[in-house]
Amino acid sequence: MKPFYLFWCVLILSFPLFSQKKSIAIDSAFQVLKNTPNSQKKVDDLIILYKQSIRQREINTDLVEEALKISESLFYIKGIGICYDRKGLTARYDQDYSSSITNHKRALSYLNQTTDTLLIIKCLNNLGVTYRKVNLEKEAFNHYFKALKLSEKTKNTRSQSIALNGIGNVFIDTEQYNKALYYLRKAILLEKELKNNKGQEYGYANLGEIFIEKQAYDSAYFYINKSLDIAIKHPRKEGVSIKYTLLGKLYQRKGDYKKSNEFYFKSIPQLEKFSNTRYLSKSYLNIGVNQLELNQFTEAKKYIDKGLEKAKNINSKENILLGYKTLTNYYTKTNQYKKALNAQNQVLVFKDSILNEASLKSFISTEIGYETFKKDLKIQTLAIAKSNSDKKAKSNFWLFIASVVVGVVSVVVLLIILFLLKRNKTLELERKNTQLKNYLIQINKLKNNPEKKGSFPKNELKEFQLSKREIEVLKHISNGLSNAQIAEKMFVSNNTIKTHISHIYTKLDVKNRVQAIQKISA
């Protein structure tokens, strides 16, 4: 039944046409998976379904939580690592960077116990991105650099490019533009080798931003336009509008505020469509900056307020800081000095808060990591114990099989030995009887002696300790009867007679009938 369920999941996910139907398809597939037995395959299927929900912009966090719960119950280390890495990504999309760092660090602690280097590299790159978000450039650089070294070692070009772009962005953040150019150009070469349009678009945009900061505006325009051409030919969400914001920034730095506003206004529809509040806030605020430079104070205030409101809604410290700086400038130009002073105080407050929050989040991340260490350690210990138990069970199973085989072989060998002993004894008796037959002629001579025939004085037999039955058998032997004849006369089996004869030979210390008769006749 399991292949049928998985087929149904794939079928459901392959044909949805509208967002509502897509959501229903995800939920239906989830319900099907929930009713299948827990296994590593089930965890992998849940994670695939979770990724599908992200692509459809209908994120269902219950999927990754269910996958994590099953992974922990099965001590599936790789599954646990993937789930925490996914939780880290989701937290980052929600701008909960403290939780993102915590989850990525936990993911890395599990993935380091596996042999899946690609997953480790992805987790390192994810940590690098999140550390950049909280302005912890040193930590970001360290994780990107580890990812880069592993990527080069495994010759994973895509991961190398991601790490190089990350390192380049760290140097942009720290205003080390020449170092940033070195790493970003290496990343673009790899993206060209991979024929990855998205990577090239991203790389050229970064180069354009660097040249804006270096005030090399012709170079900036060249690279931003290259990025924009790729974004237009290969549309990707709000990719085109983000390039418009870069062109807006370029012309703003050049002092062409009208041209700058044209590009910022062009960016707004697509940013609204894809709910990119961070860039939308930045566009509104920069329109406000441009309007101030153009002395359009009413329009400036309107866009500053809109941009600042959106920045506050998503708690974007960078944009809030820009908003209050622009407000300070606006109130100063409109001679509202008290309000300008208040706005400037807010600038100082948010500058401090950005630094403090970065440090605080780092501390929180460390604290949470420490608190969760016990749980992680317990899971890992149980996983090791389970692995050892499985190995021991497997070893015991084969030991049991070996014991059974040895036991069966021993029984068979024992039966063969008993059979051979019995057969040997039978053959020995037969041999003795054959010898007796060879002496029948000599016995017949004794039979013709009437004085000795069929009679033995009892006192002559006492010394041999023969039983009554053995004496009777011995008398029949002396009369020249065969075993069969003796058995018939005594109403016993042929084997019984053989046994009596064997005892007689032993007690008389003879080997055949003739010797027996001769001994008792002596």
Coordinates of C-alpha atoms in Angstrom, one line a residue:
M1 CA 0.0 0.0 0.0
K2 CA 2.9 2.4 0.8
P3 CA 3.9 2.9 -2.9
F4 CA 0.3 3.7 -3.7
Y5 CA 0.2 6.4 -1.0
L6 CA 3.4 8.0 -2.3
F7 CA 2.1 7.9 -5.8
W8 CA -1.0 9.6 -4.7
C9 CA 1.0 12.3 -2.9
V10 CA 3.0 13.0 -6.1
L11 CA -0.1 13.0 -8.2
I12 CA -1.8 15.5 -5.9
L13 CA 1.2 17.8 -5.9
S14 CA 1.7 17.6 -9.6
F15 CA -1.5 19.1 -10.9
P16 CA -2.7 21.9 -8.6
L17 CA -3.7 25.0 -10.6
F18 CA -4.7 27.6 -8.0
S19 CA -3.3 28.6 -4.7
Q20 CA -6.4 27.3 -2.8
K21 CA -6.2 24.0 -4.6
K22 CA -2.4 23.8 -3.9
S23 CA -3.1 24.4 -0.2
I24 CA -5.7 21.6 -0.2
A25 CA -3.3 19.3 -2.0
I26 CA -0.6 19.9 0.6
D27 CA -3.0 19.2 3.5
S28 CA -4.3 16.1 1.8
A29 CA -0.9 14.7 1.1
F30 CA 0.0 15.5 4.8
Q31 CA -3.0 13.5 6.0
V32 CA -2.0 10.6 3.8
L33 CA 1.5 10.6 5.1
K34 CA 0.4 10.9 8.8
N35 CA -1.4 7.5 8.4
T36 CA 1.6 5.7 7.2
P37 CA 4.1 3.9 9.6
N38 CA 6.9 5.9 11.0
S39 CA 10.2 5.5 9.1
Q40 CA 13.1 7.5 7.8
K41 CA 11.4 7.5 4.3
K42 CA 8.3 9.1 5.9
V43 CA 10.5 11.8 7.4
D44 CA 12.1 12.5 4.0
D45 CA 8.7 12.7 2.4
L46 CA 7.4 15.1 5.0
I47 CA 10.4 17.4 4.4
I48 CA 9.9 17.3 0.6
L49 CA 6.2 18.2 1.2
Y50 CA 7.3 21.1 3.4
K51 CA 9.6 22.4 0.7
Q52 CA 6.7 22.2 -1.7
S53 CA 4.6 24.3 0.7
I54 CA 7.3 27.0 0.7
R55 CA 7.5 27.1 -3.1
Q56 CA 3.7 27.5 -3.2
R57 CA 3.9 30.3 -0.6
E58 CA 1.6 28.3 1.7
I59 CA 4.1 27.4 4.4
N60 CA 2.9 24.6 6.7
T61 CA 5.2 24.4 9.7
D62 CA 3.3 21.4 11.0
L63 CA 5.0 19.4 8.4
V64 CA 8.5 20.1 9.6
E65 CA 7.4 19.7 13.3
E66 CA 5.9 16.3 12.5
A67 CA 9.1 15.3 10.6
L68 CA 11.2 16.4 13.6
K69 CA 9.1 14.5 16.1
I70 CA 9.3 11.3 14.1
S71 CA 13.1 11.8 13.5
E72 CA 13.6 12.1 17.3
S73 CA 11.5 9.0 18.0
L74 CA 13.6 7.0 15.5
F75 CA 16.9 8.6 16.5
Y76 CA 17.3 9.6 12.8
I77 CA 20.2 12.0 13.2
K78 CA 20.3 13.2 9.6
G79 CA 16.5 13.8 9.7
I80 CA 16.8 15.8 13.0
G81 CA 19.6 18.0 11.4
I82 CA 17.5 18.7 8.3
C83 CA 14.4 19.6 10.3
Y84 CA 16.3 22.1 12.5
D85 CA 18.0 23.6 9.5
R86 CA 14.6 24.1 7.9
K87 CA 13.2 25.6 11.1
G88 CA 16.2 28.0 11.0
L89 CA 15.3 29.1 7.5
T90 CA 11.6 29.7 8.4
A91 CA 12.6 31.7 11.4
R92 CA 14.9 33.8 9.2
Y93 CA 12.1 34.5 6.8
D94 CA 10.0 35.6 9.8
Q95 CA 13.0 37.9 10.8
D96 CA 13.3 36.0 14.1
Y97 CA 17.1 35.8 13.8
S98 CA 17.8 34.6 17.3
S99 CA 15.7 31.5 16.7
S100 CA 17.2 31.1 13.3
I101 CA 20.7 31.1 14.7
T102 CA 19.7 28.7 17.4
N103 CA 18.0 26.2 15.0
H104 CA 20.9 26.4 12.5
K105 CA 23.5 25.7 15.2
R106 CA 21.5 22.7 16.5
A107 CA 21.2 21.5 12.9
L108 CA 24.9 21.7 12.4
S109 CA 25.6 19.8 15.6
Y110 CA 23.5 16.8 14.2
L111 CA 24.6 17.1 10.6
N112 CA 28.3 17.0 11.7
Q113 CA 27.6 13.4 12.9
T114 CA 26.6 12.4 9.4
T115 CA 28.6 11.8 6.2
D116 CA 26.4 14.2 4.2
T117 CA 28.9 17.0 3.5
L118 CA 26.5 18.9 1.2
L119 CA 23.9 19.3 4.0
I120 CA 26.7 20.5 6.3
I121 CA 27.8 23.1 3.7
K122 CA 24.2 24.3 3.3
C123 CA 23.8 24.7 7.0
L124 CA 27.1 26.7 7.3
N125 CA 26.0 29.0 4.5
N126 CA 22.6 29.5 6.2
L127 CA 24.3 30.4 9.5
G128 CA 26.5 32.9 7.6
V129 CA 23.4 34.6 6.2
T130 CA 21.7 34.9 9.6
Y131 CA 24.8 36.2 11.3
R132 CA 25.0 38.9 8.7
K133 CA 21.4 39.9 9.4
V134 CA 22.3 40.7 13.1
N135 CA 25.5 42.4 12.0
L136 CA 27.8 39.7 13.4
E137 CA 30.2 39.9 10.5
K138 CA 33.0 37.9 12.1
E139 CA 30.8 34.9 12.8
A140 CA 29.3 35.2 9.4
F141 CA 32.7 35.2 7.7
N142 CA 33.9 32.2 9.7
H143 CA 30.9 30.1 8.7
Y144 CA 31.0 31.2 5.1
F145 CA 34.7 30.4 5.0
K146 CA 34.2 26.9 6.5
A147 CA 31.5 26.3 3.8
L148 CA 33.9 27.5 1.1
K149 CA 36.7 25.2 2.2
L150 CA 34.3 22.1 2.3
S151 CA 32.8 23.1 -1.1
E152 CA 36.3 23.3 -2.7
K153 CA 37.3 20.0 -1.1
T154 CA 34.1 18.2 -2.4
K155 CA 34.3 20.2 -5.7
N156 CA 30.7 21.4 -5.2
T157 CA 30.7 24.5 -7.5
R158 CA 27.2 25.7 -6.5
S159 CA 28.0 25.7 -2.8
Q160 CA 31.4 27.4 -3.5
S161 CA 29.6 30.2 -5.3
I162 CA 27.1 30.8 -2.4
A163 CA 29.9 30.9 0.1
L164 CA 31.9 33.3 -2.1
N165 CA 28.9 35.6 -2.5
G166 CA 28.4 35.5 1.3
I167 CA 32.0 36.4 2.0
G168 CA 31.7 39.2 -0.6
N169 CA 28.6 40.6 1.2
V170 CA 30.4 40.5 4.5
F171 CA 33.1 42.7 3.1
I172 CA 30.5 45.0 1.6
D173 CA 28.9 45.3 5.1
T174 CA 32.3 46.2 6.6
E175 CA 33.0 48.6 3.7
Q176 CA 36.1 46.6 2.5
Y177 CA 35.0 47.0 -1.2
N178 CA 38.2 45.7 -2.9
K179 CA 38.1 42.5 -0.9
A180 CA 34.4 42.2 -1.7
L181 CA 35.1 42.6 -5.5
Y182 CA 37.7 39.8 -5.3
Y183 CA 35.3 37.2 -3.9
L184 CA 32.2 38.3 -5.9
R185 CA 34.0 38.1 -9.2
K186 CA 35.2 34.6 -8.4
A187 CA 31.5 33.7 -7.6
I188 CA 30.3 35.1 -10.9
L189 CA 32.8 33.0 -12.8
L190 CA 31.5 29.9 -11.1
E191 CA 27.9 31.0 -11.9
K192 CA 28.8 31.4 -15.5
E193 CA 30.3 27.9 -15.5
L194 CA 27.1 26.6 -14.0
K195 CA 25.0 28.7 -16.5
N196 CA 23.0 29.8 -13.5
N197 CA 21.1 32.9 -14.4
K198 CA 19.8 33.6 -10.9
G199 CA 23.4 33.5 -9.5
Q200 CA 24.7 35.8 -12.2
E201 CA 21.9 38.2 -11.7
Y202 CA 22.6 38.3 -7.9
G203 CA 26.4 38.7 -8.5
Y204 CA 26.2 41.5 -11.0
A205 CA 23.8 43.4 -8.7
N206 CA 26.3 43.1 -5.8
L207 CA 29.1 44.4 -8.1
G208 CA 26.9 47.3 -9.0
E209 CA 26.2 48.2 -5.4
I210 CA 30.0 48.1 -4.6
F211 CA 30.8 50.5 -7.5
I212 CA 28.0 52.8 -6.2
E213 CA 29.8 52.9 -2.8
K214 CA 33.1 53.5 -4.6
Q215 CA 31.5 56.3 -6.6
A216 CA 32.5 54.6 -9.8
Y217 CA 29.0 55.2 -11.3
D218 CA 29.7 54.1 -14.9
S219 CA 30.8 50.7 -13.7
A220 CA 27.9 50.6 -11.3
Y221 CA 25.4 51.3 -14.1
F222 CA 27.1 48.7 -16.4
Y223 CA 26.7 45.9 -13.8
I224 CA 23.3 46.8 -12.6
N225 CA 22.0 46.9 -16.2
K226 CA 23.5 43.4 -16.8
S227 CA 21.7 42.2 -13.7
L228 CA 18.5 43.9 -14.9
D229 CA 18.7 42.3 -18.3
I230 CA 18.9 38.8 -16.8
A231 CA 16.1 39.6 -14.4
I232 CA 13.8 40.7 -17.3
K233 CA 14.7 37.7 -19.5
H234 CA 14.3 35.3 -16.6
P235 CA 11.6 36.7 -14.3
R236 CA 11.9 35.7 -10.7
K237 CA 9.4 37.2 -8.2
E238 CA 10.5 40.8 -7.4
G239 CA 13.9 40.5 -9.0
V240 CA 13.3 43.3 -11.6
S241 CA 12.0 45.7 -9.0
I242 CA 15.1 45.2 -6.7
K243 CA 17.3 46.2 -9.7
Y244 CA 15.1 49.3 -10.0
T245 CA 15.9 50.2 -6.4
L246 CA 19.6 49.9 -7.2
L247 CA 19.3 52.2 -10.1
G248 CA 17.3 54.6 -7.9
K249 CA 20.2 54.5 -5.4
L250 CA 22.7 55.1 -8.2
Y251 CA 21.0 58.2 -9.5
Q252 CA 20.4 59.5 -6.0
R253 CA 24.1 59.3 -5.3
K254 CA 24.8 61.1 -8.5
G255 CA 22.4 63.9 -7.4
D256 CA 19.8 63.2 -10.2
Y257 CA 16.8 63.0 -7.8
K258 CA 14.1 63.0 -10.4
K259 CA 15.6 60.1 -12.3
S260 CA 16.2 58.3 -9.0
N261 CA 12.5 58.7 -8.1
E262 CA 11.5 57.3 -11.5
F263 CA 13.2 54.0 -10.7
Y264 CA 11.9 53.9 -7.1
F265 CA 8.4 54.4 -8.3
K266 CA 8.8 51.7 -10.9
S267 CA 9.9 49.3 -8.2
I268 CA 6.8 49.7 -6.0
P269 CA 4.1 47.7 -7.9
Q270 CA 6.1 44.5 -8.0
L271 CA 7.3 44.9 -4.4
E272 CA 3.7 45.3 -3.3
K273 CA 2.6 42.2 -5.4
F274 CA 5.2 40.0 -3.7
S275 CA 4.8 41.6 -0.3
N276 CA 8.5 42.5 0.0
T277 CA 7.9 45.0 2.8
R278 CA 11.6 45.6 3.5
Y279 CA 12.4 46.8 0.0
L280 CA 9.1 48.6 -0.3
S281 CA 9.8 50.5 2.9
K282 CA 13.2 51.4 1.6
S283 CA 11.7 52.7 -1.7
Y284 CA 9.2 54.9 0.1
L285 CA 11.9 56.3 2.3
N286 CA 14.3 57.0 -0.5
I287 CA 11.5 58.7 -2.5
G288 CA 11.0 60.9 0.6
V289 CA 14.8 61.6 0.6
N290 CA 14.6 62.7 -3.1
Q291 CA 11.5 64.8 -2.5
L292 CA 13.3 66.7 0.3
E293 CA 16.2 67.4 -2.1
L294 CA 13.7 68.7 -4.6
N295 CA 12.0 70.8 -1.9
Q296 CA 8.7 68.9 -2.3
F297 CA 8.2 68.9 1.5
T298 CA 4.5 67.7 1.6
E299 CA 5.2 64.8 -0.7
A300 CA 8.4 64.0 1.1
K301 CA 6.6 63.8 4.5
K302 CA 4.0 61.5 3.0
Y303 CA 6.5 59.0 1.7
I304 CA 8.7 59.2 4.8
D305 CA 5.7 58.4 7.0
K306 CA 4.7 55.5 4.7
G307 CA 8.2 54.1 4.6
L308 CA 8.7 54.4 8.4
E309 CA 5.4 52.8 9.2
K310 CA 6.2 49.7 7.1
A311 CA 9.7 49.6 8.6
K312 CA 8.2 49.5 12.1
N313 CA 5.7 46.8 11.0
I314 CA 8.6 44.5 10.2
N315 CA 10.9 45.9 12.8
S316 CA 13.6 46.6 10.2
K317 CA 16.1 48.5 12.3
E318 CA 18.1 49.6 9.2
N319 CA 15.1 51.2 7.5
I320 CA 13.8 52.7 10.8
L321 CA 17.1 54.4 11.3
L322 CA 17.0 55.7 7.7
G323 CA 13.4 56.9 8.4
Y324 CA 14.4 58.9 11.5
K325 CA 17.5 60.4 9.8
T326 CA 15.2 61.6 6.9
L327 CA 12.7 62.9 9.4
T328 CA 15.4 64.9 11.1
N329 CA 16.4 66.4 7.8
Y330 CA 12.7 67.2 7.0
Y331 CA 12.0 68.9 10.3
T332 CA 15.2 70.8 10.0
K333 CA 14.4 72.1 6.5
T334 CA 10.9 73.0 7.6
N335 CA 12.2 74.8 10.7
Q336 CA 10.5 72.4 13.2
Y337 CA 13.6 72.2 15.4
K338 CA 12.0 70.6 18.4
K339 CA 10.7 67.7 16.3
A340 CA 14.0 67.6 14.5
L341 CA 15.8 67.1 17.9
N342 CA 13.3 64.3 18.9
A343 CA 13.9 62.6 15.5
Q344 CA 17.7 62.9 16.0
N345 CA 17.3 61.3 19.5
Q346 CA 15.5 58.4 17.8
V347 CA 18.4 58.1 15.4
L348 CA 20.8 57.7 18.3
V349 CA 18.4 55.3 20.1
F350 CA 18.1 53.1 17.1
K351 CA 21.9 53.2 16.4
D352 CA 22.4 51.9 20.0
S353 CA 19.6 49.4 19.7
I354 CA 21.1 47.9 16.5
L355 CA 24.4 47.3 18.3
N356 CA 22.7 46.1 21.5
E357 CA 20.2 43.9 19.7
A358 CA 23.0 42.2 17.8
S359 CA 24.9 41.5 21.0
L360 CA 21.8 40.5 22.8
K361 CA 20.7 38.1 20.1
S362 CA 24.2 36.6 20.1
F363 CA 23.9 36.1 23.9
I364 CA 20.4 34.7 23.6
S365 CA 21.5 32.3 20.9
T366 CA 24.4 31.1 23.1
E367 CA 22.1 30.8 26.1
I368 CA 19.4 28.9 24.2
G369 CA 22.1 26.7 22.6
Y370 CA 23.4 25.9 26.1
E371 CA 19.9 25.1 27.4
T372 CA 19.1 22.8 24.5
F373 CA 22.5 21.1 24.7
K374 CA 21.2 18.6 27.2
K375 CA 18.3 17.6 25.0
D376 CA 20.5 17.3 22.0
L377 CA 23.0 15.3 24.0
K378 CA 20.3 13.0 25.3
I379 CA 18.9 12.4 21.8
Q380 CA 22.4 11.7 20.5
T381 CA 23.2 9.3 23.4
L382 CA 19.9 7.5 22.8
A383 CA 20.7 7.3 19.1
I384 CA 24.2 5.8 19.9
A385 CA 22.5 3.4 22.4
K386 CA 20.0 2.4 19.8
S387 CA 22.7 1.8 17.2
N388 CA 24.7 -0.3 19.6
S389 CA 21.5 -2.2 20.5
D390 CA 20.8 -2.8 16.9
K391 CA 24.4 -4.1 16.3
K392 CA 24.1 -6.3 19.4
A393 CA 20.7 -7.7 18.3
K394 CA 22.2 -8.4 14.9
S395 CA 25.2 -10.0 16.4
N396 CA 23.0 -12.1 18.8
F397 CA 20.8 -13.1 15.8
W398 CA 23.8 -14.5 13.9
L399 CA 25.1 -16.1 17.1
F400 CA 21.8 -17.8 17.5
I401 CA 21.8 -19.0 13.9
A402 CA 25.4 -20.3 14.4
S403 CA 24.4 -22.1 17.6
V404 CA 21.4 -23.7 15.9
V405 CA 23.6 -24.8 13.0
V406 CA 26.3 -26.2 15.3
G407 CA 23.6 -27.9 17.4
V408 CA 21.9 -29.5 14.3
V409 CA 25.3 -30.7 13.0
S410 CA 26.2 -32.1 16.4
V411 CA 23.0 -34.0 16.6
V412 CA 23.4 -35.4 13.1
V413 CA 27.0 -36.4 13.8
L414 CA 26.0 -38.1 17.1
L415 CA 23.2 -40.0 15.3
I416 CA 25.6 -41.1 12.7
I417 CA 28.1 -42.3 15.3
L418 CA 25.4 -44.2 17.2
F419 CA 24.2 -45.8 14.0
L420 CA 27.8 -46.8 13.1
L421 CA 28.4 -48.2 16.6
K422 CA 25.2 -50.2 16.4
R423 CA 26.0 -51.4 12.9
N424 CA 29.5 -52.3 14.0
K425 CA 28.2 -54.3 16.9
T426 CA 25.7 -56.1 14.6
L427 CA 28.4 -56.9 12.1
E428 CA 30.6 -58.2 14.9
L429 CA 27.9 -60.5 16.1
E430 CA 27.3 -61.6 12.5
R431 CA 31.0 -62.3 12.2
K432 CA 31.0 -64.4 15.3
N433 CA 28.0 -66.4 14.1
T434 CA 29.7 -66.9 10.8
Q435 CA 32.7 -68.3 12.6
L436 CA 30.4 -70.6 14.6
K437 CA 29.0 -72.0 11.4
N438 CA 32.5 -72.8 10.2
Y439 CA 32.9 -75.0 13.3
L440 CA 29.6 -76.9 12.9
I441 CA 31.5 -79.9 11.6
Q442 CA 33.5 -80.1 14.7
I443 CA 30.4 -79.6 16.8
N444 CA 28.8 -82.5 15.0
K445 CA 31.6 -84.7 16.2
L446 CA 30.8 -83.8 19.7
K447 CA 27.1 -84.5 19.1
N448 CA 28.0 -88.1 18.2
N449 CA 29.5 -88.5 21.7
P450 CA 26.5 -89.7 23.7
E451 CA 28.3 -89.3 27.0
K452 CA 28.8 -85.5 26.5
K453 CA 25.7 -84.6 24.5
G454 CA 23.4 -81.9 26.0
S455 CA 24.6 -82.3 29.6
F456 CA 26.9 -80.4 31.8
P457 CA 27.4 -81.1 35.5
K458 CA 26.2 -78.0 37.4
N459 CA 29.3 -77.9 39.5
E460 CA 31.4 -77.6 36.4
L461 CA 29.6 -74.4 35.4
K462 CA 29.5 -72.6 38.7
E463 CA 32.9 -71.0 38.2
F464 CA 31.8 -69.3 35.0
Q465 CA 28.8 -67.6 36.7
L466 CA 26.4 -68.4 33.8
S467 CA 22.7 -67.6 34.2
K468 CA 20.0 -70.3 33.8
R469 CA 19.1 -68.9 30.4
E470 CA 22.8 -68.8 29.3
I471 CA 23.2 -72.4 30.5
E472 CA 20.2 -73.4 28.5
V473 CA 21.5 -71.6 25.4
L474 CA 24.9 -73.3 25.9
K475 CA 23.2 -76.7 26.0
H476 CA 21.4 -76.0 22.8
I477 CA 24.7 -74.9 21.2
S478 CA 26.4 -78.2 22.4
N479 CA 23.5 -80.0 20.7
G480 CA 24.5 -78.3 17.4
L481 CA 21.5 -76.0 17.0
S482 CA 21.6 -72.8 15.1
N483 CA 20.6 -69.4 16.5
A484 CA 17.2 -69.5 14.8
Q485 CA 16.5 -73.0 16.1
I486 CA 17.5 -72.0 19.7
A487 CA 15.3 -69.0 19.5
E488 CA 12.4 -71.1 18.3
K489 CA 12.9 -73.6 21.1
M490 CA 13.2 -70.9 23.8
F491 CA 10.4 -68.8 22.3
V492 CA 12.5 -65.6 22.1
S493 CA 13.9 -63.4 19.3
N494 CA 17.0 -64.1 17.3
N495 CA 18.6 -60.9 18.7
T496 CA 18.0 -62.2 22.3
I497 CA 19.9 -65.4 21.5
K498 CA 22.7 -63.3 20.0
T499 CA 22.9 -61.3 23.2
H500 CA 23.0 -64.5 25.3
I501 CA 25.8 -66.0 23.1
S502 CA 27.8 -62.7 23.4
H503 CA 27.5 -62.9 27.3
I504 CA 28.5 -66.6 27.2
Y505 CA 31.7 -65.9 25.2
T506 CA 32.6 -63.0 27.5
K507 CA 32.1 -65.1 30.7
L508 CA 34.0 -68.2 29.3
D509 CA 36.6 -65.9 27.7
V510 CA 36.2 -67.7 24.3
K511 CA 35.7 -66.5 20.7
N512 CA 33.4 -69.1 19.2
R513 CA 31.1 -72.1 19.9
V514 CA 33.8 -74.7 19.5
Q515 CA 36.0 -73.0 22.1
A516 CA 33.0 -72.7 24.4
I517 CA 32.1 -76.3 24.2
Q518 CA 35.7 -77.4 24.6
K519 CA 36.1 -75.2 27.6
I520 CA 33.1 -76.6 29.5
S521 CA 34.0 -80.1 28.4
A522 CA 37.6 -79.9 29.6

